[in-house]
Coordinates of C-alpha atoms in Angstrom, one line a residue:
X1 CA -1.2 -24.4 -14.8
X2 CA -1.2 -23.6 -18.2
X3 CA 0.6 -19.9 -19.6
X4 CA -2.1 -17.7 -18.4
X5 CA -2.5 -14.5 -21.1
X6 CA -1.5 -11.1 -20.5
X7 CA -4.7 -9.6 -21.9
X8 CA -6.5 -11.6 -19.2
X9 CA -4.6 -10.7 -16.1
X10 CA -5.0 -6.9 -17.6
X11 CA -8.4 -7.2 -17.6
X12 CA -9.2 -8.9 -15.1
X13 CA -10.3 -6.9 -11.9
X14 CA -7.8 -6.2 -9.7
X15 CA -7.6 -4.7 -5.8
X16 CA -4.3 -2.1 -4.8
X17 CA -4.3 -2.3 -1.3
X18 CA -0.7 -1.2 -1.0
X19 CA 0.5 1.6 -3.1
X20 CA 1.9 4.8 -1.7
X21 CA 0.8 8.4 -2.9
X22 CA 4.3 9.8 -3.5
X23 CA 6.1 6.8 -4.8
X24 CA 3.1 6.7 -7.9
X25 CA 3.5 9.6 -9.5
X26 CA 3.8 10.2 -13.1
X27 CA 7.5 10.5 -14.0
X28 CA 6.0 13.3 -16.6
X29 CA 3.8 15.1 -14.1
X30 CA 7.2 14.5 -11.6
X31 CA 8.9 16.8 -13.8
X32 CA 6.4 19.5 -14.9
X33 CA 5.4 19.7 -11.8
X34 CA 9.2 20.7 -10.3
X35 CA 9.8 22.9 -13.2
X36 CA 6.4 25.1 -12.3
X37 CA 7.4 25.3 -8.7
X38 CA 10.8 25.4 -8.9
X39 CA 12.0 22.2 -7.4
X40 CA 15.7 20.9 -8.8
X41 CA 15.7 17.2 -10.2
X42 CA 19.0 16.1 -11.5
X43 CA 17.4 15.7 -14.9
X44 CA 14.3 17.0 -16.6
X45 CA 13.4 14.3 -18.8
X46 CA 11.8 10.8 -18.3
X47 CA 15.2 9.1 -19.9
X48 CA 17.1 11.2 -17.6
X49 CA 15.5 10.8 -14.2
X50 CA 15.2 7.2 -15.5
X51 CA 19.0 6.6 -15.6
X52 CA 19.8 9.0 -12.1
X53 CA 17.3 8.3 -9.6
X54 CA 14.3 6.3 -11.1
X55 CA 16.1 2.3 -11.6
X56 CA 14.7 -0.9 -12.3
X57 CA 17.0 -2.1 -9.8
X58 CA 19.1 -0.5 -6.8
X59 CA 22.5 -0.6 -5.0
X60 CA 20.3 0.0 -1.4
X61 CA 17.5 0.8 0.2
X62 CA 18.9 4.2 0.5
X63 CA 19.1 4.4 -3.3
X64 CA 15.4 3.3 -3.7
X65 CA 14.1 5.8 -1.1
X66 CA 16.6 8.8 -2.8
X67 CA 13.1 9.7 -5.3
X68 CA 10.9 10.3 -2.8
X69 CA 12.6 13.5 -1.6
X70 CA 12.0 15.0 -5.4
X71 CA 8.1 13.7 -5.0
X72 CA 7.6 14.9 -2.0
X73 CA 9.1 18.5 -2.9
X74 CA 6.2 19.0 -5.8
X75 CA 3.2 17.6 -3.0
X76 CA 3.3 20.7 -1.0
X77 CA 0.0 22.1 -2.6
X78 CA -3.6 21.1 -2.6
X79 CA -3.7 21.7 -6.5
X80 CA -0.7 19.5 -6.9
X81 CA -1.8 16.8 -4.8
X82 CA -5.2 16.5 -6.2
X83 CA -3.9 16.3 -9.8
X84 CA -1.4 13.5 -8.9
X85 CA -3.9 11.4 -7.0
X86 CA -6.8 11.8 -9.9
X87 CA -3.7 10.5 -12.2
X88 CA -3.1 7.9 -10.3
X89 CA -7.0 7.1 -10.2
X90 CA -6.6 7.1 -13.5
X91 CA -3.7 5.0 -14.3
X92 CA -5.2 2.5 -12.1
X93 CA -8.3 2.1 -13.9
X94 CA -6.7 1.9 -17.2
X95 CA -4.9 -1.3 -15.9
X96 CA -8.2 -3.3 -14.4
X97 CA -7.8 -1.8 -10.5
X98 CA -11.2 -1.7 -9.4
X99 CA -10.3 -1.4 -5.9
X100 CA -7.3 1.2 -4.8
X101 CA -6.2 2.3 -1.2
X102 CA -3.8 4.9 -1.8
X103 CA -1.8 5.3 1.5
X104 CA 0.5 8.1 2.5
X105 CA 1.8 10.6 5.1
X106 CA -0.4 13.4 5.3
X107 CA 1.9 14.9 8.1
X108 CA 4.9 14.9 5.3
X109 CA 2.8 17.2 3.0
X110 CA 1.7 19.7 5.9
X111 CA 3.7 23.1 5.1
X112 CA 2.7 26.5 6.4
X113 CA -0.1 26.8 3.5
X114 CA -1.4 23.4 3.9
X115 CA -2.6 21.5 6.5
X116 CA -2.5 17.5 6.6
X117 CA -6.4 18.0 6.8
X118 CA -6.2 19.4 3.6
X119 CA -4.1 17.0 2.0
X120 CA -5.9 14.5 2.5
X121 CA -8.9 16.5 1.4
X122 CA -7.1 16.5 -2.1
X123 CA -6.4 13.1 -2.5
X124 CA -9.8 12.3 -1.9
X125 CA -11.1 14.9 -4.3
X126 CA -8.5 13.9 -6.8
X127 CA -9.8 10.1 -6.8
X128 CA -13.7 11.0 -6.3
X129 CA -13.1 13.0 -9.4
X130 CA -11.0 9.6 -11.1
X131 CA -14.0 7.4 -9.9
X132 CA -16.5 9.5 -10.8
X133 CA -15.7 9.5 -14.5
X134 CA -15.1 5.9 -14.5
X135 CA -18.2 4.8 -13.0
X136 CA -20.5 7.0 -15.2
X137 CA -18.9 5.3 -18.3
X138 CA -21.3 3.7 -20.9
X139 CA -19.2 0.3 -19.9
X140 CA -20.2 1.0 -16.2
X141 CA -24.1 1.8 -16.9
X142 CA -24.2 -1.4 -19.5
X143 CA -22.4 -3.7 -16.7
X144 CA -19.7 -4.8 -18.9
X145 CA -17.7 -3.3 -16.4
X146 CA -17.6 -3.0 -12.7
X147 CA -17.5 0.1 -10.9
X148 CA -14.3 1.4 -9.3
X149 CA -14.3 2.2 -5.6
X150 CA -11.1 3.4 -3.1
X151 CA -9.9 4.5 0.1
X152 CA -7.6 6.6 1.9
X153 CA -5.2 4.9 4.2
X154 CA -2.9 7.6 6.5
X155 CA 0.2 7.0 7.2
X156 CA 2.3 7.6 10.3
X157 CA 6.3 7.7 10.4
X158 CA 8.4 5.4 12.5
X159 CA 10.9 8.2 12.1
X160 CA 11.2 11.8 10.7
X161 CA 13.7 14.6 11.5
X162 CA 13.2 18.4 10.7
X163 CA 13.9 18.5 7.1
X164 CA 11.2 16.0 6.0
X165 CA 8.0 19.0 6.2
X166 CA 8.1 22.0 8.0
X167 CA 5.0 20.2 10.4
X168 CA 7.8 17.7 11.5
X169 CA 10.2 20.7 12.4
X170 CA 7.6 22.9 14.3
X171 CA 6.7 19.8 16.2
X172 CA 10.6 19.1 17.0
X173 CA 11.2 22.5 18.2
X174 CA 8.4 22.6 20.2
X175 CA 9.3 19.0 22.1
X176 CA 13.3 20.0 22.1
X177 CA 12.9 18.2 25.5
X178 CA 11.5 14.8 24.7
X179 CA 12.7 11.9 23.4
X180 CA 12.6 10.8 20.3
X181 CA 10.0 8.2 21.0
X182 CA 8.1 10.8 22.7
X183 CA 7.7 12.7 19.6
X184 CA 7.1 9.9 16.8
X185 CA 4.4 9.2 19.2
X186 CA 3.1 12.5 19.8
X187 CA 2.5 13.0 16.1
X188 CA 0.9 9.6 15.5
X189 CA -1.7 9.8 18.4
X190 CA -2.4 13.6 16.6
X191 CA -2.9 11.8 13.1
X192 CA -4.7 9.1 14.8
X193 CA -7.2 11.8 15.9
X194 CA -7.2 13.6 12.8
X195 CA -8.0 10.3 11.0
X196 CA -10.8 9.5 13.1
X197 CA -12.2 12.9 12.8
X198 CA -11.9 12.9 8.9
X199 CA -13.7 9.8 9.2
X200 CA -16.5 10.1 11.6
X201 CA -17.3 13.7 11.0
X202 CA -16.4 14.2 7.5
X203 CA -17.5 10.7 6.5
X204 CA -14.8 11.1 3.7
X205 CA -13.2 7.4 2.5
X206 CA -10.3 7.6 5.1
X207 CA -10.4 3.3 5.8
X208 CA -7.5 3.1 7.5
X209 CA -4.3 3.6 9.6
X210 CA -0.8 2.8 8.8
X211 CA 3.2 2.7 10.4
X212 CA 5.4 3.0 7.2
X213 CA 9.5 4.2 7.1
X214 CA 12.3 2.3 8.7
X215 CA 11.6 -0.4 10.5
X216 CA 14.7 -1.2 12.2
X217 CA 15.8 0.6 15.2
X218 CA 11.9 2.0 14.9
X219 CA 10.0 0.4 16.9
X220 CA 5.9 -0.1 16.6
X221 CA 5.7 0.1 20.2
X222 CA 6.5 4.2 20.0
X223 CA 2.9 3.9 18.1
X224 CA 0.7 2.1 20.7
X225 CA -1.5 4.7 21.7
X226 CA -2.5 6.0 18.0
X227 CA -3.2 2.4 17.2
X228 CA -5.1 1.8 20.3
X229 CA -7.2 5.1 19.8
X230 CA -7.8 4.1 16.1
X231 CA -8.9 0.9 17.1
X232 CA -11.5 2.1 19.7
X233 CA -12.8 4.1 17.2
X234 CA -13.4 1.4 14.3
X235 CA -10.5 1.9 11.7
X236 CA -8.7 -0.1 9.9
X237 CA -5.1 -0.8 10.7
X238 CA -2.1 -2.1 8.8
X239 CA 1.4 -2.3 9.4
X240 CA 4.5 -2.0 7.5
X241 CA 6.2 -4.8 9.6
X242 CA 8.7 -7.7 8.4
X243 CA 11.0 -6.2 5.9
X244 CA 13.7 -5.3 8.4
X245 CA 13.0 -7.1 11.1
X246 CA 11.5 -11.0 11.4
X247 CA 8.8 -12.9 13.2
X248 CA 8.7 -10.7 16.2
X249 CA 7.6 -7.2 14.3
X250 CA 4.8 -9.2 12.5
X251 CA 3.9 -10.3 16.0
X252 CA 4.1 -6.9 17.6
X253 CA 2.2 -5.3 14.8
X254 CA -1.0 -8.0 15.2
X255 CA -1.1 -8.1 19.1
X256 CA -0.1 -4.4 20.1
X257 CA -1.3 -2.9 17.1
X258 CA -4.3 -5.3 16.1
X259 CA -3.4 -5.1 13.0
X260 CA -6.0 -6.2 9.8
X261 CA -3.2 -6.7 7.4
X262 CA 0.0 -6.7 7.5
X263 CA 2.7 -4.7 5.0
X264 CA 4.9 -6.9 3.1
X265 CA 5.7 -9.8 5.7
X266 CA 8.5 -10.7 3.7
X267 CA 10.4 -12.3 6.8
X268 CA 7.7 -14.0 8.5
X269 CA 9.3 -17.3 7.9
X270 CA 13.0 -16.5 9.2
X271 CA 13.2 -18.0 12.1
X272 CA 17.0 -17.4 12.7
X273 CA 16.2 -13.3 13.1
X274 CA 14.0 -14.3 16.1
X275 CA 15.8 -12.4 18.9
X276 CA 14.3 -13.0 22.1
X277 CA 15.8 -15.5 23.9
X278 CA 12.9 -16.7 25.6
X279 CA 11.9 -18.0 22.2
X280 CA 13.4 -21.8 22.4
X281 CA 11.3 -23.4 19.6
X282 CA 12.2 -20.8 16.8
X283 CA 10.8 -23.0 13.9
X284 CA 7.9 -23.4 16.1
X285 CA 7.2 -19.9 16.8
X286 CA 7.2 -19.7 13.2
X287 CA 4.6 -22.0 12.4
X288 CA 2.4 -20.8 15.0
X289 CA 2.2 -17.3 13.9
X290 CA 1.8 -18.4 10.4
X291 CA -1.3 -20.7 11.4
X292 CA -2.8 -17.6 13.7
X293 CA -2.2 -15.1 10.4
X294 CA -4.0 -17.8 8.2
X295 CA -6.8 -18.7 10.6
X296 CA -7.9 -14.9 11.5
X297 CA -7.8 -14.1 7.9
X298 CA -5.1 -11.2 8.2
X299 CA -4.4 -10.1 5.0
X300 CA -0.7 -10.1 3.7
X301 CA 0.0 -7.1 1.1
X302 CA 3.1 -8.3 -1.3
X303 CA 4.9 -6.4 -3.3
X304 CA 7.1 -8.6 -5.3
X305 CA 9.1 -5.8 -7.3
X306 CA 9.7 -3.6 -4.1
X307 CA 11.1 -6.8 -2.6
X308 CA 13.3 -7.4 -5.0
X309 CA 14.4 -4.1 -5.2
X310 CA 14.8 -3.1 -1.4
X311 CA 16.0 -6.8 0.0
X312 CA 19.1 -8.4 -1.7
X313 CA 19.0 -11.5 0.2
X314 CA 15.6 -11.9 -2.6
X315 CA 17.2 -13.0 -5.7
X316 CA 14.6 -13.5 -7.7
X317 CA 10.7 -13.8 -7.0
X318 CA 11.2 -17.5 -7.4
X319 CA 13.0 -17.5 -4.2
X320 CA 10.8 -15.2 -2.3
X321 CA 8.5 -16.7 0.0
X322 CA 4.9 -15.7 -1.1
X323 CA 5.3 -19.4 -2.1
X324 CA 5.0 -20.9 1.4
X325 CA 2.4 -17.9 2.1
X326 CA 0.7 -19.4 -0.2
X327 CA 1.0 -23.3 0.5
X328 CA 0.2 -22.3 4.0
X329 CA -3.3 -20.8 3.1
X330 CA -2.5 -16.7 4.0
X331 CA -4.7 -14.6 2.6
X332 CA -2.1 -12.8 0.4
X333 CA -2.9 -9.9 -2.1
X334 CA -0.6 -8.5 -5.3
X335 CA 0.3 -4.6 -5.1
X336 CA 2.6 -2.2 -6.5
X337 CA 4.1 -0.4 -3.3
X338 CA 5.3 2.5 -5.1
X339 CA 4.7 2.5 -9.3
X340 CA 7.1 5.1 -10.3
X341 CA 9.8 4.2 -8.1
X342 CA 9.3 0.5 -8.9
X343 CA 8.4 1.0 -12.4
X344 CA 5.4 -1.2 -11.8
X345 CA 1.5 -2.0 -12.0
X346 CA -0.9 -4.4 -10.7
X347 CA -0.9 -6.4 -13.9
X348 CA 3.3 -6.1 -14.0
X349 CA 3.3 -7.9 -10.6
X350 CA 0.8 -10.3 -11.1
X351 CA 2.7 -11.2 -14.5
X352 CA 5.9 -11.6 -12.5
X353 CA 3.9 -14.2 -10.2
X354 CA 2.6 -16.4 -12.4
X355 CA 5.4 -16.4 -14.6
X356 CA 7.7 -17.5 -11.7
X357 CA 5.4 -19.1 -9.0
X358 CA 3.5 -22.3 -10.0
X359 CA 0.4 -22.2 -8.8
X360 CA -2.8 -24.1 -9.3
X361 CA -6.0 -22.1 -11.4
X362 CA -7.6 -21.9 -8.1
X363 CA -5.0 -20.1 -6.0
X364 CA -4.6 -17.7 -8.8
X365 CA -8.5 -17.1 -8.5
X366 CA -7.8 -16.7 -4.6
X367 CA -5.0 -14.5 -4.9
X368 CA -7.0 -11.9 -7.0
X369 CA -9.9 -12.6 -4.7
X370 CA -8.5 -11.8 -1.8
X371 CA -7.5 -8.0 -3.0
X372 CA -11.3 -7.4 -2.7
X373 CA -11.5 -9.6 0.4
X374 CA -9.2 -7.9 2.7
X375 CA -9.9 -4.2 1.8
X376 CA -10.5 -2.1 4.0
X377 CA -13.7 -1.1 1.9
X378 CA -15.6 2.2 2.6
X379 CA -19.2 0.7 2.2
X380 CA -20.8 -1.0 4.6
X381 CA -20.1 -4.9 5.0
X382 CA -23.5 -6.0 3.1
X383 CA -22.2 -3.8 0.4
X384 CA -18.3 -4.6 0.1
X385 CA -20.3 -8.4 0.3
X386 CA -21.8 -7.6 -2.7
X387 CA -19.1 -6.1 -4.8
X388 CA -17.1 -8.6 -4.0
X389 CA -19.6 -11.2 -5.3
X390 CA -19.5 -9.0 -9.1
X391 CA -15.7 -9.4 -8.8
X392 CA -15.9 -13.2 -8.5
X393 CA -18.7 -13.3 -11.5
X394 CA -16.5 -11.1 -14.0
X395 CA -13.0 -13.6 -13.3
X396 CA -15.1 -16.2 -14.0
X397 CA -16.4 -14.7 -17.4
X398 CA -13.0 -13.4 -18.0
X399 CA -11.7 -16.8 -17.1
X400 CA -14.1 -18.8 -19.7
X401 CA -13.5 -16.1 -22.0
X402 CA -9.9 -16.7 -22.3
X403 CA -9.7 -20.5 -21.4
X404 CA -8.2 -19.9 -18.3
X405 CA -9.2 -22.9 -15.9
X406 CA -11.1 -22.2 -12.5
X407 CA -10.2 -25.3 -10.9

């Protein structure tokens, strides 16, 4: 396949299914926001922060995960939380997104003035607000442009202690007598009401239910009963599963969590971190769980830069293995992860595939596709059907636009 142009993947429309709430803020808000309520950064200018804590690339995992603790320290307010998710609304538009689900931790956010209700309250708010100026644009009413639509998806922790939010501490002082376990799961089955609540009753855009933190020595079976109460009541689920651990977390996440998607994957094809020894046939293990991801259509949400940063055995996206996701058929979507901590955008990692992954016009066209395809859209079916349908019409009149082949 030819050089594709940069102006075409920009404007081309393009789904966010994977991008966290307090890993996306605006470096400048980051800073104005700390300096209004007092939070200390180790620098207060975007160069600054840049060179300290904010890297294109990172010693660790522990490096990378370092800027969250100054982005969650500004998200303790409704006001705050609503501007940073109508910013990143807006960012997102501004770079073709059409489709977002913003995903993060409402528990995190919960302090003794805001309740996880509330936060998500904001972020909804925030990106109605983002939407709504979008979609009554003169581009929008013409139909030169397609309207943008999102959702909320909430995240539980595989692990917290008590100076993450002061929700996590009360709820660690009151269980001084459980297990670890115990609690993680207490406060996921409580999210996992409060999701289903926000949903049902409130019918606000709350699509779906996530596990997110570290995965090793966490295990998705401490979550089983949120999942399975989510499940009976008709949301959503994804998983952070396979960035830590292999095969056997993707498999855990799909049959204990019935997972829809699936977050990152990235070691779905290492047979050799396969640890139960019941497993003879590693390799085919392997294959078989690939073929049951590709045949049910469970989506796969890669994000090449986060990769790159987080995993050092990933030296370059040429050696990462959305290529054989890809020759093997899964449904795999483009996403940011986190766009201030990764310094990224939709179009940024779709750039970085194309430029390093050969791939044929019409897995291109699939890949973008299947953003739309395996979001966890608010509508109804009928309607996500037929927004999907105006997504394929405009990459084709993109496509013919900028003499980008289809087939």
């Amino acid at each position: 396949m030819k050089r594709v142009p940069a102006e075409f993947l920009k404007r081309i429309p393009k789904a966010d299914l994977h991008v966290h709430l307090d890993g996306s803020l605006r470096l400048s808000t980051l800073i104005e926001l700390a300096q209004k309520d007092g939070v200390e950064l180790p620098a207060y200018t975007e160069r600054g922060m840049r060179e300290l804590v904010f890297k294109d690339q990172y010693s660790s995992l522990v490096e990378y995960l370092k800027g969250f603790s100054y982005t969650d320290a500004v998200m303790r307010s409704a006001e705050n939380i609503e501007r940073i998710a109508y910013e990143l609304g807006q960012d997102a538009i501004a770079e073709g997104v059409r489709y977002l689900e913003v995903r993060f931790a409402p528990q995190l956010h919960a302090s003794e003035n805001l309740t996880a209700q509330e936060a998500v309250r904001a972020v909804v708010r925030g990106l109605e607000r983002a939407q709504k100026e979008h979609n009554s644009s003169a581009a929008v009413k013409k139909e030169d442009d397609l309207e943008f639509y999102f959702g909320i998806i909430a995240c539980a922790m595989r692990n917290f202690n008590q100076n993450m939010s002061p929700y996590y501490a009360t709820l660690i002082k009151a269980l001084s007598q459980a297990s670890k376990s115990e609690i993680v799961s207490i406060a996921s089955l409580e999210l996992a009401k409060m999701v289903v609540k926000l949903a049902k009753e409130e019918h606000l855009p709350v699509v779906g239910f996530d596990l997110a933190g570290e995965e090793a020595g966490y295990p998705a079976a401490d979550h089983l009963a949120a999942y399975r109460y989510v499940h009976k009541h008709f949301i959503r689920k994804t998983v952070h599963s396979g960035e830590a651990y292999g095969p056997e977390s993707i498999f855990q996440a799909i049959t204990d969590c019935y997972a829809n998607r699936l977050g990152h994957g990235t070691h779905l094809f290492a047979a050799d971190m396969i640890k139960d020894k019941k497993v003879k046939d590693k390799e085919g293990y392997v294959n078989s769980l690939a073929d049951y991801i590709a045949s049910e259509r469970i989506g796969i949400e890669v994000c090449l830069t986060s990769n790159l940063q987080t995993l050092p055995e990933i030296k370059s996206v040429k050696n990462h293995p959305i290529k054989e996701m890809i020759k093997r058929g899964l449904p795999v979507s483009i996403n940011t992860d986190n766009r201030l901590v990764s310094n990224t955008t939709v179009t940024k990692e779709m750039e970085l595939l194309v430029h390093n992954v050969p791939l044929a016009p019409k897995e291109l066209k699939n890949i973008v596709i299947a953003g739309f395809k395996s979001g966890f859209f608010p509508g109804s079916y009928v309607e996500k059907r037929r927004f999907v349908r105006k997504v394929i019409d405009r990459y084709n009149m993109l496509a013919k636009e900028y003499g980008v082949p289809l087939y």
